[in-house]
Short mmCIF file of C-alpha atoms and ligand atoms in Angstrom, two decimals:
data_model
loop_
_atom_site.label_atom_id
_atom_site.label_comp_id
_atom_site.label_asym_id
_atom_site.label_seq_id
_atom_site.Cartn_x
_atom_site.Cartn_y
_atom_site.Cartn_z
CA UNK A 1089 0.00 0.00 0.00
CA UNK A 1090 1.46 3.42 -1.03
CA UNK A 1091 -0.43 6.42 0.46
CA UNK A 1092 1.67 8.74 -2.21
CA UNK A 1093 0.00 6.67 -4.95
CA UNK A 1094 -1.62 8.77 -7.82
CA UNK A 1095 -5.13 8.53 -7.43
CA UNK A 1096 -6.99 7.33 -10.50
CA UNK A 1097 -9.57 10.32 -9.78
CA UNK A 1098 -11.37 12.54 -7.52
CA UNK A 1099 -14.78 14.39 -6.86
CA UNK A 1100 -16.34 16.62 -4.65
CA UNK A 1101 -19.37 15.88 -3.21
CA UNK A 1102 -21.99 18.87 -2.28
CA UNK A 1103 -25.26 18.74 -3.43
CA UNK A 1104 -27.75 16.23 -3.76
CA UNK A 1105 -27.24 15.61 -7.00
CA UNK A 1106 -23.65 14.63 -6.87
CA UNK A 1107 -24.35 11.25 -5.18
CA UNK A 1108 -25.80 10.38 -8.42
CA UNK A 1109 -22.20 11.55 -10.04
CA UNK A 1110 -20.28 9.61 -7.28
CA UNK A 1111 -22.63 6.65 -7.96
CA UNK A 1112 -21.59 6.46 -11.83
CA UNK A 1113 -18.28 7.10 -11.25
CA UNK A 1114 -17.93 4.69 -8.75
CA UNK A 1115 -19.62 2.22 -11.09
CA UNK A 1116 -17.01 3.63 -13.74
CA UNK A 1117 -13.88 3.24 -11.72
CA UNK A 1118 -14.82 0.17 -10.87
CA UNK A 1119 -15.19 -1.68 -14.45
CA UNK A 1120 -12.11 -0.01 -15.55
CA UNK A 1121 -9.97 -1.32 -12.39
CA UNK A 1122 -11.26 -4.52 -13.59
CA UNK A 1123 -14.64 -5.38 -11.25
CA UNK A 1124 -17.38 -8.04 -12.10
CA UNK A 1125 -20.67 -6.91 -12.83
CA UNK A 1126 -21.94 -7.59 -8.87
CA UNK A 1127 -19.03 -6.34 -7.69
CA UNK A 1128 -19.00 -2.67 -9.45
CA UNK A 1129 -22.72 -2.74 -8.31
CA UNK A 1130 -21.46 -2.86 -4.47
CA UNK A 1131 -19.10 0.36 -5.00
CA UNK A 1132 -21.39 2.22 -6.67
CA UNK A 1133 -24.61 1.41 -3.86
CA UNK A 1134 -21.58 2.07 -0.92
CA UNK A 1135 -20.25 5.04 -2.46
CA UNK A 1136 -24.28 6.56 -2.93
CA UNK A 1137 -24.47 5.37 0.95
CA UNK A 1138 -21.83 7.33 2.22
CA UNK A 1139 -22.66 10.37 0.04
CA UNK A 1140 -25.86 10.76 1.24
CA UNK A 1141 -25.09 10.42 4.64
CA UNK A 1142 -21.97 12.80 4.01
CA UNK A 1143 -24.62 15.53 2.05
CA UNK A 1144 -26.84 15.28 4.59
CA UNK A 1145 -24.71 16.63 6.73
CA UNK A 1146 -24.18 19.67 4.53
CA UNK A 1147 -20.75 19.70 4.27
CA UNK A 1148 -18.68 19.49 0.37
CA UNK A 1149 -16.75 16.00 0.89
CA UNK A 1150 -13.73 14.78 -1.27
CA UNK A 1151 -14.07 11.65 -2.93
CA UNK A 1152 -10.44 9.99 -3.92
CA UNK A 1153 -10.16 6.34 -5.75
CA UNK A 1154 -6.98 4.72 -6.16
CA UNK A 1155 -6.16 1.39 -7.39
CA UNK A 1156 -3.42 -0.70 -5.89
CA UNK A 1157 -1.84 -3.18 -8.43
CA UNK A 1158 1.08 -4.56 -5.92
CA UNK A 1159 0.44 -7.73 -3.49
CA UNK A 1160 -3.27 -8.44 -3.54
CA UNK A 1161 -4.38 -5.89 -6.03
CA UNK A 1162 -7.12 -3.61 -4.45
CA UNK A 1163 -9.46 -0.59 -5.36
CA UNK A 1164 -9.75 1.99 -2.59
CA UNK A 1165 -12.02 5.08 -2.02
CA UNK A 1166 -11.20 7.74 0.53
CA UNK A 1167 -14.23 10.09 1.51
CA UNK A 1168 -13.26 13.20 3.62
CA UNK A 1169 -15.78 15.31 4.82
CA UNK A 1170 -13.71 18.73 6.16
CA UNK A 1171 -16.34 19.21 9.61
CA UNK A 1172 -14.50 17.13 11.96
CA UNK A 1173 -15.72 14.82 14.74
CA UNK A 1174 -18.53 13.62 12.70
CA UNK A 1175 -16.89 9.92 13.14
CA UNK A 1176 -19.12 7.89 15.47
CA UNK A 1177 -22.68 9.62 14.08
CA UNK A 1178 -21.60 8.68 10.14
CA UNK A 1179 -20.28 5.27 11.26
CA UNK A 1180 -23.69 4.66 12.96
CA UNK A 1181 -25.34 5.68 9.24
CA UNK A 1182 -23.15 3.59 7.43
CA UNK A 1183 -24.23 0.35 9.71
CA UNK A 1184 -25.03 -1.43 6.69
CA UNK A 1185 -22.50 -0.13 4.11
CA UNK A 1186 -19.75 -2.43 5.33
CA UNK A 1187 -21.54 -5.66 4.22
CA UNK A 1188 -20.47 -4.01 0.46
CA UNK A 1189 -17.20 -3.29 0.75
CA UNK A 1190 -13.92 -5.85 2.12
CA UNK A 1191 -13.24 -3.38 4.39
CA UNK A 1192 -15.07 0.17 6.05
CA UNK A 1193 -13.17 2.33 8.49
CA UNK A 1194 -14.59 5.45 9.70
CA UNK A 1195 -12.30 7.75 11.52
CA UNK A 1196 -12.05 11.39 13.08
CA UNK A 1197 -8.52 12.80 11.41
CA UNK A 1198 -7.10 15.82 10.90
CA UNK A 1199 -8.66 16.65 7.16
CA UNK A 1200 -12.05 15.83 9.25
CA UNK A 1201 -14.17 12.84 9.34
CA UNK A 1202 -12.23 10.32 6.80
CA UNK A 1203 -14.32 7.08 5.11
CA UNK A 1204 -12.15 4.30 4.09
CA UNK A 1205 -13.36 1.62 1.68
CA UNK A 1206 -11.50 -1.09 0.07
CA UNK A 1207 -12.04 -3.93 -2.05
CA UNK A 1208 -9.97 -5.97 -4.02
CA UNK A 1209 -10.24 -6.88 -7.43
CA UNK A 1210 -11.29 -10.15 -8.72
CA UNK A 1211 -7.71 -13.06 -9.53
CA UNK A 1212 -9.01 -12.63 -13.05
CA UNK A 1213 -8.69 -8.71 -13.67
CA UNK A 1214 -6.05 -7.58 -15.88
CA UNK A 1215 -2.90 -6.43 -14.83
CA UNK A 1216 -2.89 -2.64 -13.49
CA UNK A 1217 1.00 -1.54 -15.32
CA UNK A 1218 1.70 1.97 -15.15
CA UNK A 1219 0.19 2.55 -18.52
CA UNK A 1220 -3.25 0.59 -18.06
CA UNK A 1221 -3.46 3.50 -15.21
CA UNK A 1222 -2.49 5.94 -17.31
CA UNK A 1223 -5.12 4.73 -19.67
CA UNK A 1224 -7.58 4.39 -16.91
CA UNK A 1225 -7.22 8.41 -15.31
CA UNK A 1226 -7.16 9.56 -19.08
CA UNK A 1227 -11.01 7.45 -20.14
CA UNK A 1228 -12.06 8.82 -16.37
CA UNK A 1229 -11.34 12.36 -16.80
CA UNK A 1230 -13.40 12.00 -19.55
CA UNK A 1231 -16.57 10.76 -17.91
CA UNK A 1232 -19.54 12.85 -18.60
CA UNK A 1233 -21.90 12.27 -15.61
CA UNK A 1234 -25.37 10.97 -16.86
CA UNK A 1235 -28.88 12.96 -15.13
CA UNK A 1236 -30.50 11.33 -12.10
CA UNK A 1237 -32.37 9.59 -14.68
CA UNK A 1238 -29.94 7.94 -16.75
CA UNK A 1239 -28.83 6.80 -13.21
CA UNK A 1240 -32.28 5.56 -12.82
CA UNK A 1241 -32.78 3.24 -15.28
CA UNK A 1242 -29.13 1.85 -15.17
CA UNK A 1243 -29.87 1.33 -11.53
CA UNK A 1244 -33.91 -0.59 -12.38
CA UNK A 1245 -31.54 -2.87 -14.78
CA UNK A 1246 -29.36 -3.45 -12.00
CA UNK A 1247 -32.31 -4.52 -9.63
CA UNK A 1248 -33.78 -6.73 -12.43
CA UNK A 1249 -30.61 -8.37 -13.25
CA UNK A 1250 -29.87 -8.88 -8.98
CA UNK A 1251 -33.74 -9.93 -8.98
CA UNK A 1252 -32.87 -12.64 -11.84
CA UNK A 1253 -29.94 -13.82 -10.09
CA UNK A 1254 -32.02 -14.62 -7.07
CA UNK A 1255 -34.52 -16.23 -9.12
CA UNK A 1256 -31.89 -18.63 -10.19
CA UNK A 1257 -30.33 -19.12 -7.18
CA UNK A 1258 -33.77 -19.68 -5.29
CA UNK A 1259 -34.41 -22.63 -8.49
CA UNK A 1260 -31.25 -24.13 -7.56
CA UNK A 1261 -31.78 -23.79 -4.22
CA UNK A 1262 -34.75 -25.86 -4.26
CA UNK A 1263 -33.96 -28.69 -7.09
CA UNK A 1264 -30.88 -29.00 -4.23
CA UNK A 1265 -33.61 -29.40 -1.40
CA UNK A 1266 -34.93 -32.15 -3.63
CA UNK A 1267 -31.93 -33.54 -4.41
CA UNK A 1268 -30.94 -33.30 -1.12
CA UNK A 1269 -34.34 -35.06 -0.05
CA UNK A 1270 -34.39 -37.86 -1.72
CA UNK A 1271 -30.54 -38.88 -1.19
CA UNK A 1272 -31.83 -38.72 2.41
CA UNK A 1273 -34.57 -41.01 1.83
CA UNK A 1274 -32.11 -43.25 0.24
CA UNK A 1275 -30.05 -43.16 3.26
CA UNK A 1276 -32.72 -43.78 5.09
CA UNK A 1277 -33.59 -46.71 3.62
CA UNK A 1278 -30.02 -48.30 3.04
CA UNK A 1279 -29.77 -48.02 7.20
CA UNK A 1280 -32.90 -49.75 7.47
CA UNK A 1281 -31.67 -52.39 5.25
CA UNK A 1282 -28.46 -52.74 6.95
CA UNK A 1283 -30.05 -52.42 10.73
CA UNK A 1284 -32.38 -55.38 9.72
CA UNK A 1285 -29.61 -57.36 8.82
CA UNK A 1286 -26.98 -56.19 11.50
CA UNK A 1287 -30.08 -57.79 13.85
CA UNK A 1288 -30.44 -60.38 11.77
CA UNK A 1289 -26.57 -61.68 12.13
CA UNK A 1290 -26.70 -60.57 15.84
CA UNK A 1291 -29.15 -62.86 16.24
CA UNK A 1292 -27.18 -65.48 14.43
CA UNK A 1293 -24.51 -64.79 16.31
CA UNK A 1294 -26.23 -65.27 19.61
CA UNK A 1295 -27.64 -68.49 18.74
CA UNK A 1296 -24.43 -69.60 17.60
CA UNK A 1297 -22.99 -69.12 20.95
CA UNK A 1298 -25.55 -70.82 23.22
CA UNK A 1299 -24.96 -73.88 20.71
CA UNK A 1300 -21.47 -73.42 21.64
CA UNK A 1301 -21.93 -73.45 25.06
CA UNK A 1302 -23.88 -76.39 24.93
CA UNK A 1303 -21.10 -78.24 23.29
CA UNK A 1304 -18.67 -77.48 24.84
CA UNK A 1305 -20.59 -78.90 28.46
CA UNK A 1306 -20.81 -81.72 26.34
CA UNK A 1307 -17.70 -82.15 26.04
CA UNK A 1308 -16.59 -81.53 29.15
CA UNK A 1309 -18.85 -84.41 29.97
CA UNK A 1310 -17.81 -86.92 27.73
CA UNK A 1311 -14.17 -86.20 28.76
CA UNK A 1312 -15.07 -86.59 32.55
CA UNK A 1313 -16.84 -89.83 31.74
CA UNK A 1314 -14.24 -90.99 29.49
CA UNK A 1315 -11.75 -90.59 32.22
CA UNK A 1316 -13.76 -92.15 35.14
CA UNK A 1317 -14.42 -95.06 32.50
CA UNK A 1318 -10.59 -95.36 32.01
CA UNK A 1319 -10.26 -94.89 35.77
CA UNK A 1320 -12.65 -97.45 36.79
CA UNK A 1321 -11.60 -100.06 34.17
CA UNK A 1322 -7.59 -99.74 34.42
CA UNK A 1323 -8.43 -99.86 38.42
CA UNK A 1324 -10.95 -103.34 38.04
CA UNK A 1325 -8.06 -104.90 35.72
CA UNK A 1326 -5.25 -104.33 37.77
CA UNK A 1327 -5.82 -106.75 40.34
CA UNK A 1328 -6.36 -109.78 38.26
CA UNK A 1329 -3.69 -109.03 35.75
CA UNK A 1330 -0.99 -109.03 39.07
CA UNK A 1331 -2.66 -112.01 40.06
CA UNK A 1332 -2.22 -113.46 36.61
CA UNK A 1333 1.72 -112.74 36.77
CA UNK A 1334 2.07 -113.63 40.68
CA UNK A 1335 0.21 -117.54 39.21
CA UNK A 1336 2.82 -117.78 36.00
CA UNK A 1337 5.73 -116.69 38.50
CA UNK A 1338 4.63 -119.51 40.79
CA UNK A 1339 4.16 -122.01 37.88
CA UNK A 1340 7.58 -121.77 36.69
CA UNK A 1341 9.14 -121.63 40.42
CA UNK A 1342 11.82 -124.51 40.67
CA UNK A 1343 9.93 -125.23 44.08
CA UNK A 1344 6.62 -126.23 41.89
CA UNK A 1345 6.08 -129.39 40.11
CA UNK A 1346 8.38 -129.72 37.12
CA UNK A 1347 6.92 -127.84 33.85
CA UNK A 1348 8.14 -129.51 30.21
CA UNK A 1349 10.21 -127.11 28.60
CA UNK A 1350 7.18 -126.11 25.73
CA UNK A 1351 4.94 -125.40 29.12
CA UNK A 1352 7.33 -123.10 30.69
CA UNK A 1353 7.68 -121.11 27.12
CA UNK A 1354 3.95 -120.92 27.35
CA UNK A 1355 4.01 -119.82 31.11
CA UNK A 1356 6.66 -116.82 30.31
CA UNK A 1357 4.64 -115.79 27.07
CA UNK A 1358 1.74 -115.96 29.47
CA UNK A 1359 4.33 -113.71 32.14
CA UNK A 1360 5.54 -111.48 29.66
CA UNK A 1361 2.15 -110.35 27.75
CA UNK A 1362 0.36 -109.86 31.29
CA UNK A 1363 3.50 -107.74 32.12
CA UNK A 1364 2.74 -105.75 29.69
CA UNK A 1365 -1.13 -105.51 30.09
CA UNK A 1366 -0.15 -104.16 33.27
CA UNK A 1367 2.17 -101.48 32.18
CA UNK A 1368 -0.89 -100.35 29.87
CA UNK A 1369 -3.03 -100.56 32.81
CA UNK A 1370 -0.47 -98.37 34.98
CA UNK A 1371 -0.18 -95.66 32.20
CA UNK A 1372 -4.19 -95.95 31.97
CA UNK A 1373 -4.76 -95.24 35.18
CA UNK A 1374 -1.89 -92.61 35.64
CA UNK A 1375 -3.26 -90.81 32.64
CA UNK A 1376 -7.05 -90.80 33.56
CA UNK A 1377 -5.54 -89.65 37.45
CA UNK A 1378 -3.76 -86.38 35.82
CA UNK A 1379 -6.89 -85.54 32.63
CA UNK A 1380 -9.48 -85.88 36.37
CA UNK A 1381 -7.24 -83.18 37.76
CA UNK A 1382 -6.91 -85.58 41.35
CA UNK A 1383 -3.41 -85.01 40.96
CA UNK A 1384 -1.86 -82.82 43.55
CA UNK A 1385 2.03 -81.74 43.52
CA UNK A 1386 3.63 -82.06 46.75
CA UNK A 1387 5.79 -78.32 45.94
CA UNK A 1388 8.97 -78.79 48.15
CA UNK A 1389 12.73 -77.66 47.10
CA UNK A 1390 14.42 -80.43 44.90
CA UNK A 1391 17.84 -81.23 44.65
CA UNK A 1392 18.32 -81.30 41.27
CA UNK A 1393 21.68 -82.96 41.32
CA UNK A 1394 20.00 -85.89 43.28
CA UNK A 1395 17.05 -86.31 40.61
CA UNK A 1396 19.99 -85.73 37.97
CA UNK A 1397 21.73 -89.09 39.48
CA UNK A 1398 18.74 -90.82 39.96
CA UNK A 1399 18.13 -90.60 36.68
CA UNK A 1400 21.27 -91.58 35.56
CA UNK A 1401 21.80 -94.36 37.51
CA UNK A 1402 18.40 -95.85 36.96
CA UNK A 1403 18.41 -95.69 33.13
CA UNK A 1404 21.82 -96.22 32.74
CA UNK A 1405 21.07 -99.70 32.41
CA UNK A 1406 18.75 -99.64 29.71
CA UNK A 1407 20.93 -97.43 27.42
CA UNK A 1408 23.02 -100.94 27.05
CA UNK A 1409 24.19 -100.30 23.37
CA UNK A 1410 27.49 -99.13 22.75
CA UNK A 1411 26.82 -97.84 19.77
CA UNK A 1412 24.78 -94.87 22.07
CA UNK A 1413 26.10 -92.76 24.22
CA UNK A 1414 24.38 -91.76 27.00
CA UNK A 1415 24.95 -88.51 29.07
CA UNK A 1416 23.69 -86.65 31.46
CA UNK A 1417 25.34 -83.07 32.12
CA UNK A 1418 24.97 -80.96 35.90
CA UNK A 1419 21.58 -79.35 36.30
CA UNK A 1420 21.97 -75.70 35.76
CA UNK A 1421 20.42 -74.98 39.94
CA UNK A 1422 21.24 -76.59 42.87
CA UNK A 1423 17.91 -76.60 43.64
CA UNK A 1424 14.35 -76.21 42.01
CA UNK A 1425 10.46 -75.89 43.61
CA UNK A 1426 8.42 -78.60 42.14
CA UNK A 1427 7.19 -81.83 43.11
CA UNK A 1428 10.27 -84.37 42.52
CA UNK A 1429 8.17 -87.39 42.22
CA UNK A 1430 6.20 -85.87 38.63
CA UNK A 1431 9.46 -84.08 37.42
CA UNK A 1432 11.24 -87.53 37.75
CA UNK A 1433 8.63 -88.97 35.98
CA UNK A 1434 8.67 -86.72 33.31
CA UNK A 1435 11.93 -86.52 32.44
CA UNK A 1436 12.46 -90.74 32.95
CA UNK A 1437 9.47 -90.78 30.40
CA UNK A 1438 11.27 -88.33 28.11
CA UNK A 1439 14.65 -90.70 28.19
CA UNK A 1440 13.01 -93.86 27.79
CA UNK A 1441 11.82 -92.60 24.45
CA UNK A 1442 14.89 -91.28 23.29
CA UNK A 1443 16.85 -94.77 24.47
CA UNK A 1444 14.04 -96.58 22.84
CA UNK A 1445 13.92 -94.55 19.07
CA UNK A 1446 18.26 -94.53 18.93
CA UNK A 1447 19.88 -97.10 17.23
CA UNK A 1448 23.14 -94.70 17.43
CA UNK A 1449 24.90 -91.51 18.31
CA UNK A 1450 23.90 -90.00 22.02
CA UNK A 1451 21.13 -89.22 24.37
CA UNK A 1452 21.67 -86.67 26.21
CA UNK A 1453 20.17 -84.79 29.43
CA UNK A 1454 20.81 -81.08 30.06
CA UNK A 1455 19.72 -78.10 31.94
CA UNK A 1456 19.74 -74.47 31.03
CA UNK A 1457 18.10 -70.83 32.25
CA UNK A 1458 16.24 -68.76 29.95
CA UNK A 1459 14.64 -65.64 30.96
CA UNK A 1460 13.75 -66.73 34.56
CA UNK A 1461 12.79 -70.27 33.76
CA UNK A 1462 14.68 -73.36 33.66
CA UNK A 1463 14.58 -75.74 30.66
CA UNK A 1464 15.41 -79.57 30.68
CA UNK A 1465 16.76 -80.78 27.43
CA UNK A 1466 15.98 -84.08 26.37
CA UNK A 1467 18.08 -84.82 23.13
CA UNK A 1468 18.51 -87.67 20.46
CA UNK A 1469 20.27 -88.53 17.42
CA UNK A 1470 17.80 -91.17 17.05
CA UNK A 1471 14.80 -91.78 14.20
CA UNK A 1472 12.97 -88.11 14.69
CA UNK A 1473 9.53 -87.61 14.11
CA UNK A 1474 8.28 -85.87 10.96
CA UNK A 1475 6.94 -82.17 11.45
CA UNK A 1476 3.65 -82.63 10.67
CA UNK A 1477 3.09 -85.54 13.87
CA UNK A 1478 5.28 -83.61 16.24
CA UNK A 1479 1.54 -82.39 17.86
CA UNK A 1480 -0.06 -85.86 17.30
CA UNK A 1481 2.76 -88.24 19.02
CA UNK A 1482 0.74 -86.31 22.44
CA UNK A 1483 -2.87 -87.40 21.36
CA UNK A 1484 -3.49 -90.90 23.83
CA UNK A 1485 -2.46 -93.90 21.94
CA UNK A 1486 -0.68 -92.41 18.57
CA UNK A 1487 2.45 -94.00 17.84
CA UNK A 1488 4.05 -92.86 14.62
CA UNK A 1489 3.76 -95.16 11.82
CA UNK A 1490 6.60 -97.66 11.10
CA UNK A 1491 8.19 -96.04 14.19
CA UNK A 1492 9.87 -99.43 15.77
CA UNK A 1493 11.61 -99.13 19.36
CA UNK A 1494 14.57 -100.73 19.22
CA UNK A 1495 14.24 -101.96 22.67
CA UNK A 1496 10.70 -102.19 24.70
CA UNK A 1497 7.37 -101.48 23.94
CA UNK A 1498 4.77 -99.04 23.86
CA UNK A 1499 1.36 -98.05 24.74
CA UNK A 1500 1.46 -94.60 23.24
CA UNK A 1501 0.30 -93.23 26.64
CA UNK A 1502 3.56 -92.01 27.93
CA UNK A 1503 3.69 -88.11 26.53
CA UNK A 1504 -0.12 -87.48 26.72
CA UNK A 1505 0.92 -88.07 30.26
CA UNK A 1506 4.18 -86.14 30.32
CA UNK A 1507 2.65 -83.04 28.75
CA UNK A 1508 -0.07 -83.51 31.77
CA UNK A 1509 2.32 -83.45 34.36
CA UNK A 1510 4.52 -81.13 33.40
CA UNK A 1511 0.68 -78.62 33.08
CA UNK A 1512 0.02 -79.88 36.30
CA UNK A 1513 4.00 -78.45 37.38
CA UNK A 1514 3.12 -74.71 35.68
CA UNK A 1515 4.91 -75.31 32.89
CA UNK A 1516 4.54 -76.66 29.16
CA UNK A 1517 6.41 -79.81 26.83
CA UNK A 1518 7.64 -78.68 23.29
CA UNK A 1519 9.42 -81.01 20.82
CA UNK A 1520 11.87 -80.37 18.00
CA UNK A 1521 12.51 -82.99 15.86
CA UNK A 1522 13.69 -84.23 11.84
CA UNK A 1523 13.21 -87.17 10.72
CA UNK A 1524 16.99 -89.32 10.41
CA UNK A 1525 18.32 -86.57 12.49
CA UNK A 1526 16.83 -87.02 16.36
CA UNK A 1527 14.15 -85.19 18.70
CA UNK A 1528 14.59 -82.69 21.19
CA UNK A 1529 12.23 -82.30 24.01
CA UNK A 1530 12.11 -79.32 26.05
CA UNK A 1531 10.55 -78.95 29.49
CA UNK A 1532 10.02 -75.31 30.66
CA UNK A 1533 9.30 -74.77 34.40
CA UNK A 1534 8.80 -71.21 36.12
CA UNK A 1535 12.47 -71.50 38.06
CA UNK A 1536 11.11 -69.10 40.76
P1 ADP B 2349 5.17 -94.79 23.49
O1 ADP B 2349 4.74 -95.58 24.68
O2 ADP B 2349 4.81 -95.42 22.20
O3 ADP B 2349 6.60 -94.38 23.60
P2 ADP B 2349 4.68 -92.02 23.75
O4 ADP B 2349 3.44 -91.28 23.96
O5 ADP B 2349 5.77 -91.85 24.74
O6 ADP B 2349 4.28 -93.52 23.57
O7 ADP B 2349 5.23 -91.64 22.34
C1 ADP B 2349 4.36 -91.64 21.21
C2 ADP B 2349 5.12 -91.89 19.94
O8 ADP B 2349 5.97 -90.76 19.66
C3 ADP B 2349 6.05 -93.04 19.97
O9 ADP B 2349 5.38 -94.24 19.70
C4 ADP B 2349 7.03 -92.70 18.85
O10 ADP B 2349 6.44 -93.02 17.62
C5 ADP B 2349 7.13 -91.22 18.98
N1 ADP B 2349 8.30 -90.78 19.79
C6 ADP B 2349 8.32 -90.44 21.09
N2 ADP B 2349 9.56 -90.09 21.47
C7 ADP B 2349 10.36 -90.26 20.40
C8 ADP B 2349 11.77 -90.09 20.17
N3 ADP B 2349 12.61 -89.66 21.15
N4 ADP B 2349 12.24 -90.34 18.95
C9 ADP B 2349 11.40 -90.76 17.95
N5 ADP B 2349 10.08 -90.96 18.12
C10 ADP B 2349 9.55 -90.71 19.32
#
């Protein structure tokens, strides 16, 4: 903004009939500058605003326009009226007036009361060089002012063109209403739609639940009554099948009548399959014990060097082969709180396997600390288990297909069992294994 810029022209306002003359000119300066239609229709109704409230007051008043072009190119008209103090009662008349213009200031200075107006000029108008101003002050100084009637009319053509325009606007207003209408109706109706069938699936849903609930009582009840049945049976045939082997033992006791050599093979086949009914039974009833949850750990602090030993010494003598090595390295603690009887019985379950399933190579025990637990390594180089069975070998009864022992039998019981116990300790049974290459089972127990 440059107060010392030319202005483009001036008037002086002092009669009545000059606010016609500022209104043209107004209107004029204003399509030169570069102004829409609307817009040069604004500036000419503010400019006949303040006139008449600066006539009224009977005082001449300078008019001043000057046009901007730098940073947001702008049109403004200065309006001093000489008689000063007249600020506050012209700024109450001009109420209004400011809706027209970007900007209306109104204040008492030393020329008097002073009228400020700006507005800019539309992104479209052309460029204001030196010369187009030139050009501009030259057509201005020009002007003829019309008579109060030429004013007239242009201003009726004004009001019929504004009057148009709201037509229009009130036509699109109200084909938008509809519009807007019957979008809303489709709304409507699409939430409807999807409300009936969020209910629908909620009520789906619902039912689908209770059926779940239902089964899965049921199954808790079929795996309580397959336990007691387990239980009860294993229990019933325990007796007779010791009595069985206490009768064959007796039979082929030198202290008995003689036995021919083809009845004392038949009286240790006898022995030997009711030896291992019973181990069946054992794990049966040790399995259906630990699924019924009446197995209770005795918690105490466990030498784990002792059950180490223990462990050593006792299986030492099945791991017979030479061709397998069989070690078992220092526990990793002193000490550990669980119950010693189901940790030995774990980990002499674990071993047995891994004696059983290696023809060669090592099995190994270990112990090791990871992130506040403790982890007992069962390892083998022995026949490994192929990844997709690693989960089934713990299902009761699955023994891997073609998977011989090469010493003892089986009953597939033993890691159903394992994984219970080692639940029942806090802790969970993991295995890693390859086929050809050898297992590794990992017990993890909290070690604190
Ligand atoms: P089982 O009485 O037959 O040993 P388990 O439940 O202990 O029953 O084991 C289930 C099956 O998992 C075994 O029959 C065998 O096929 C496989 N398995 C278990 N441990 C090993 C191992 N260390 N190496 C190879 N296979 C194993």
């Amino acid at each position: 903004m440059s107060e010392a810029a030319e202005p483009l022209t001036r008037m002086r306002l002092r009669v009545e009939q000059d606010i016609f003359v500022v209104r043209q000119l107004g209107r004029e300066v204003a399509r030169a500058v570069g102004m829409e239609q609307q817009d040069q229709t604004r500036i000419a109704t503010a400019l006949s605003e303040v006139g008449r409230v600066m006539v009224a007051g009977g005082h001449a008043a300078e008019v001043t326009f000057v046009a901007e072009p730098n940073g947001v190119p702008t049109l403004r008209v200065t309006v001093v009226d000489p008689l000063p103090g007249g600020a506050a009662d012209v700024g109450a008349q001009l109420g209004q007036v400011g809706r027209l213009v970007d900007t209306l200031e109104v204040d008492d200075g030393e020329a008097g009361t002073v009228v400020r107006m700006a507005r800019r000029l539309p992104a479209g108008a052309p460029r204001l060089t030196a010369e187009r101003m030139d050009e501009i002050r030259a057509g201005l100084s020009e002007h003829v002012p019309g008579t109060p009637l030429d004013e007239l009319s242009v201003q009726n053509q004004q009001l019929i063109a504004a009057l148009d325009e709201v037509r229009a606007q009130r036509d699109d207003l109200a084909r938008l209403n509809a519009e807007l209408e019957e979008t809303n109706r489709g709304v409507m109706a699409l939430y409807h739609q999807l409300s009936d069938e969020l209910e629908e699936t909620n009520r789906g849903v619902v039912a689908l639940y209770a059926e779940l609930d239902e089964k899965s009582v049921q199954l808790r009840a079929a795996s309580e009554a397959k336990s007691r049945f387990l239980a009860n049976v294993s229990h019933e045939l325990r007796a007779p099948v010791t009595a069985v082997i206490g009768l064959a033992r007796l039979l082929n006791d030198p202290a008995s009548e003689p036995l021919t050599s083809e009845q004392r093979r038949q009286v240790e086949l006898i022995s030997g399959s009711a030896t291992d009914l019973l181990a069946l039974v054992n794990d049966l009833l040790d399995l259906a014990k630990a699924e019924a949850g009446r197995i209770e750990p005795e918690w105490a602090e466990v030498d784990l060097r002792a059950v180490f030993a223990q462990l050593r010494g006792t299986l030492r003598p099945l791991a017979t082969r030479p061709e397998v090595d069989f070690v078992v390295e220092e526990p990793p603690l002193p000490t550990l709180r669980t119950d010693e009887v189901l940790l030995t019985r774990v980990l002499r379950n674990l071993l047995t396997n891994a004696i059983k399933f290696t023809a060669a190579g090592e099995v190994r025990l270990a112990g090791r600390l990871v992130d506040g637990d403790i982890e007992f390594v069962v390892s083998d180089t022995g026949a490994g288990i192929p990844a997709e069975l690693h989960e089934r070998i713990f299902e009761e009864f699955y023994q891997v297909p073609g998977s011989t022992a090469i010493s003892g039998k089986g009953t597939g019981l033993g890691l159903p069992y394992a994984r219970r116990l080692v639940g029942i300790l806090g802790g969970g049974l993991r295995v890693e294994s390859e086929p050809e290459v050898g297992s590794t089972f990992t017990v993890r127990l909290p070690a604190s």
